[in-house]
Amino acid sequence: ALGNRETASQLLPDDEPRNILVYDYGGGTLDLCLVRCRRDKSAVFGFDVEHLAISHYLRNGGNDIDRAIMQEVLWPQILSKLDVERSSIPLPTQHAIEDTFTGLVARQLKEQMCVWVTKELKGKDMERIPDRTFKHIEVLKLAIRFEDTHLPKAIPVDFSMTLNNFMEVIEDFTTVPYGEKASWSVEFPRSIFLPIFDTVAKAEMTMDEVHALLIHGGSCRNPLVRASLEETFS
């Protein structure tokens, strides 16, 4: 697909190899492949590609952001509405609540927030975007009520998430690792940058030797993810 773009000749000039890091950030995983690529008219697809390194298998995708929203944004609202401590709710009921609201509410709030931020950005810095609150009812007009005999009452539908809430959740994922490299996997397990540095190191290269980061996958449509990648590697 990249090769068919009009701008491809700038990135892939004839007979001059380029190191391209393919960054596939989907719903369930984050997969990277570092290749050395050059145009070759004699090749079947018009390119000669040499694989340099691939990332470790990481179950770190957009679904993890949904689960983080569930834990950090929705659970506090649920406990406040029920006026109970989380420890008083049996684990099977907790799991049922998460199974219900992670996909139906957390993901929908995330997607609605991403659409709005994308429209608002347009060359602005994130700091210049005013805070905004999204209510679940704006996203899904469904009368969802969760009832369980272990709960004092049904959980109502009115959940909300602010832009600041969202940015606080995303921070764990968009933090660039720093400090001692040996501790990065422990201190920054969610970082979407960690596999970049790992993959480049496996090829015994530095980021200065990577000519392009080719982003792919639905989770790259998250404007905060795109902004952090662009800001770091511009």
Coordinates of C-alpha atoms in Angstrom, one line a residue:
A1 CA 0.0 0.0 0.0
L2 CA 2.8 2.4 0.8
G3 CA 4.5 1.6 -2.5
N4 CA 1.4 2.7 -4.4
R5 CA 1.3 6.1 -2.8
E6 CA 2.6 9.2 -4.8
T7 CA 4.8 10.1 -1.8
A8 CA 6.5 6.6 -1.8
S9 CA 9.3 7.8 -4.1
Q10 CA 10.4 10.3 -1.4
L11 CA 10.7 7.5 1.2
L12 CA 11.9 4.7 -1.2
P13 CA 14.1 6.2 -3.9
D14 CA 15.3 3.8 -6.6
D15 CA 18.3 1.5 -5.7
E16 CA 18.6 3.1 -2.2
P17 CA 17.6 0.9 0.7
R18 CA 15.6 2.3 3.6
N19 CA 15.1 0.9 7.1
I20 CA 11.4 0.9 7.9
L21 CA 9.8 0.0 11.2
V22 CA 6.3 -1.4 10.6
Y23 CA 4.2 -0.6 13.7
D24 CA 1.0 -2.7 13.8
Y25 CA -1.1 -1.6 16.8
G26 CA -4.4 -3.5 16.9
G27 CA -7.1 -4.3 19.4
G28 CA -5.3 -7.2 21.0
T29 CA -1.6 -7.0 20.2
L30 CA 1.2 -4.7 19.2
D31 CA 3.4 -6.2 16.6
L32 CA 6.5 -4.7 15.0
C33 CA 8.7 -5.7 12.1
L34 CA 11.9 -3.9 11.1
V35 CA 12.8 -4.3 7.5
R36 CA 15.3 -3.0 5.0
C37 CA 13.4 -2.1 1.8
R38 CA 14.4 -0.9 -1.6
R39 CA 12.7 -0.7 -5.0
D40 CA 13.5 -3.5 -7.3
K41 CA 11.6 -3.7 -10.6
S42 CA 12.7 -7.3 -11.1
A43 CA 11.1 -8.5 -7.9
V44 CA 7.6 -9.9 -7.9
F45 CA 6.0 -7.0 -5.9
G46 CA 8.5 -4.4 -7.1
F47 CA 10.4 -4.3 -3.8
D48 CA 13.4 -6.2 -2.3
V49 CA 12.7 -6.6 1.5
E50 CA 15.1 -7.9 4.1
H51 CA 13.8 -8.7 7.5
L52 CA 16.0 -7.3 10.3
A53 CA 14.0 -7.9 13.5
I54 CA 10.6 -8.6 14.9
S55 CA 9.1 -7.6 18.3
H56 CA 8.3 -10.0 21.1
Y57 CA 4.7 -11.2 21.2
L58 CA 2.9 -8.5 23.2
R59 CA -0.8 -8.6 24.2
N60 CA -0.8 -4.8 24.5
G61 CA -3.4 -3.4 22.3
G62 CA -6.4 -1.0 22.2
N63 CA -8.4 -3.4 24.4
D64 CA -5.9 -2.8 27.2
I65 CA -6.9 0.9 27.0
D66 CA -10.5 -0.1 27.3
R67 CA -9.7 -2.2 30.4
A68 CA -7.7 0.7 31.9
I69 CA -10.7 3.0 31.4
M70 CA -12.9 0.4 33.1
Q71 CA -10.5 0.3 36.1
E72 CA -9.6 3.9 36.5
V73 CA -12.8 5.8 35.3
L74 CA -15.8 3.5 35.5
W75 CA -15.2 1.5 38.6
P76 CA -15.0 4.6 40.8
Q77 CA -18.3 5.8 39.4
I78 CA -19.9 2.4 40.0
L79 CA -18.8 2.2 43.6
S80 CA -20.0 5.7 44.2
K81 CA -23.4 5.0 42.7
L82 CA -23.7 1.8 44.8
D83 CA -22.1 3.4 47.9
V84 CA -20.1 0.2 48.6
E85 CA -16.5 -0.8 48.8
R86 CA -15.2 -2.9 45.9
S87 CA -14.0 -5.6 48.3
S88 CA -17.7 -6.2 49.3
I89 CA -18.6 -7.3 45.8
P90 CA -17.9 -11.0 45.1
L91 CA -15.2 -11.6 42.4
P92 CA -17.6 -13.3 40.0
T93 CA -19.9 -10.3 40.2
Q94 CA -16.9 -8.0 39.6
H95 CA -15.9 -10.0 36.6
A96 CA -19.5 -9.9 35.2
I97 CA -19.6 -6.1 35.7
E98 CA -16.3 -5.7 33.8
D99 CA -17.4 -8.0 31.0
T100 CA -20.6 -5.9 30.6
F101 CA -19.2 -2.4 30.8
T102 CA -15.7 -2.7 29.3
G103 CA -17.0 -3.2 25.8
L104 CA -20.4 -1.5 26.0
V105 CA -19.2 1.7 27.8
A106 CA -15.5 2.0 28.2
R107 CA -14.7 1.3 24.5
Q108 CA -17.5 3.5 23.3
L109 CA -16.4 6.4 25.5
K110 CA -12.9 6.0 24.2
E111 CA -14.0 5.9 20.5
Q112 CA -16.2 9.0 20.9
M113 CA -13.4 10.9 22.7
C114 CA -11.0 9.9 19.9
V115 CA -13.3 11.2 17.2
W116 CA -13.8 14.5 19.0
V117 CA -10.0 15.0 19.8
T118 CA -9.2 14.3 16.2
K119 CA -11.5 17.1 15.0
E120 CA -10.2 19.5 17.7
L121 CA -6.5 18.9 17.1
K122 CA -5.9 20.1 13.5
G123 CA -2.4 21.4 14.3
K124 CA -3.1 22.3 17.9
D125 CA -1.1 21.1 20.9
M126 CA -3.0 18.8 23.2
E127 CA -2.6 21.5 25.9
R128 CA -4.7 23.9 23.9
I129 CA -7.7 21.6 23.7
P130 CA -10.3 22.5 26.4
D131 CA -11.5 19.7 28.7
R132 CA -14.7 18.1 27.6
T133 CA -17.0 15.6 29.3
F134 CA -18.6 12.7 27.4
K135 CA -21.5 10.9 28.9
H136 CA -22.2 7.4 28.0
I137 CA -25.8 8.2 27.1
E138 CA -24.4 10.4 24.3
V139 CA -22.6 7.4 22.8
L140 CA -25.0 4.5 23.2
K141 CA -28.6 5.3 23.6
L142 CA -29.4 2.0 25.3
A143 CA -31.1 1.6 28.7
I144 CA -28.4 -0.7 30.1
R145 CA -29.0 -1.7 33.7
F146 CA -26.9 -4.3 35.5
E147 CA -28.7 -6.1 38.3
D148 CA -27.2 -8.8 40.6
T149 CA -28.4 -10.2 43.9
H150 CA -25.0 -9.4 45.4
L151 CA -25.5 -5.6 44.7
P152 CA -27.7 -3.3 46.8
K153 CA -29.3 -1.9 43.6
A154 CA -29.0 -1.9 39.9
I155 CA -26.1 -0.1 38.3
P156 CA -27.6 2.8 36.2
V157 CA -26.4 3.8 32.8
D158 CA -25.1 7.3 33.3
F159 CA -21.3 7.0 33.1
S160 CA -19.0 9.8 31.9
M161 CA -15.4 10.5 31.0
T162 CA -13.6 13.8 30.7
L163 CA -10.7 14.5 28.3
N164 CA -8.5 14.8 31.4
N165 CA -9.6 11.4 32.6
F166 CA -8.7 10.0 29.2
M167 CA -5.3 11.6 29.1
E168 CA -4.5 10.3 32.5
V169 CA -5.4 6.8 31.4
I170 CA -3.4 7.1 28.1
E171 CA -0.3 8.4 29.9
D172 CA 0.7 4.9 31.0
F173 CA 0.7 3.8 27.4
T174 CA 2.3 6.9 25.8
T175 CA 5.2 7.4 28.3
V176 CA 8.6 7.0 26.7
P177 CA 10.7 4.7 28.9
Y178 CA 13.6 6.4 30.8
G179 CA 16.2 5.5 33.4
E180 CA 17.9 2.2 33.5
K181 CA 17.0 0.0 30.5
A182 CA 17.2 -3.1 32.5
S183 CA 14.1 -2.0 34.5
W184 CA 12.0 -0.7 31.5
S185 CA 9.9 -3.9 31.1
V186 CA 9.0 -3.7 34.8
E187 CA 8.4 0.1 35.1
F188 CA 6.8 0.7 31.7
P189 CA 5.0 -2.6 30.8
R190 CA 2.2 -0.7 29.0
S191 CA 4.4 1.7 27.0
I192 CA 3.8 1.6 23.3
F193 CA 7.4 2.8 22.9
L194 CA 9.0 -0.1 24.7
P195 CA 8.7 -2.6 21.8
I196 CA 10.1 0.0 19.4
F197 CA 13.3 0.3 21.3
D198 CA 13.5 -3.5 21.8
T199 CA 13.0 -4.3 18.2
V200 CA 15.6 -1.7 17.0
A201 CA 18.0 -3.0 19.6
K202 CA 17.5 -6.6 18.4
A203 CA 18.7 -5.5 15.0
E204 CA 21.7 -3.9 16.6
M205 CA 20.7 -0.5 15.3
T206 CA 19.8 2.9 16.8
M207 CA 16.7 5.0 16.1
D208 CA 18.8 7.3 14.0
E209 CA 19.2 4.5 11.5
V210 CA 15.4 4.1 11.1
H211 CA 14.1 6.1 8.2
A212 CA 10.4 5.8 8.8
L213 CA 7.8 4.4 11.2
L214 CA 5.0 3.0 9.2
I215 CA 1.9 2.9 11.5
H216 CA -0.9 0.4 10.9
G217 CA -3.8 -1.0 12.9
G218 CA -7.1 0.4 14.3
S219 CA -5.5 1.6 17.6
C220 CA -3.2 3.9 15.7
R221 CA -6.4 5.9 14.9
N222 CA -6.3 7.1 18.6
P223 CA -5.1 10.7 18.2
L224 CA -3.2 10.7 21.5
V225 CA -1.2 7.6 20.3
R226 CA -0.5 9.3 16.9
A227 CA 0.5 12.6 18.6
S228 CA 2.9 10.9 21.0
L229 CA 4.6 8.9 18.2
E230 CA 4.9 12.0 16.0
E231 CA 6.2 14.1 18.8
T232 CA 8.8 11.6 19.9
F233 CA 10.1 10.6 16.4
S234 CA 9.5 13.8 14.4

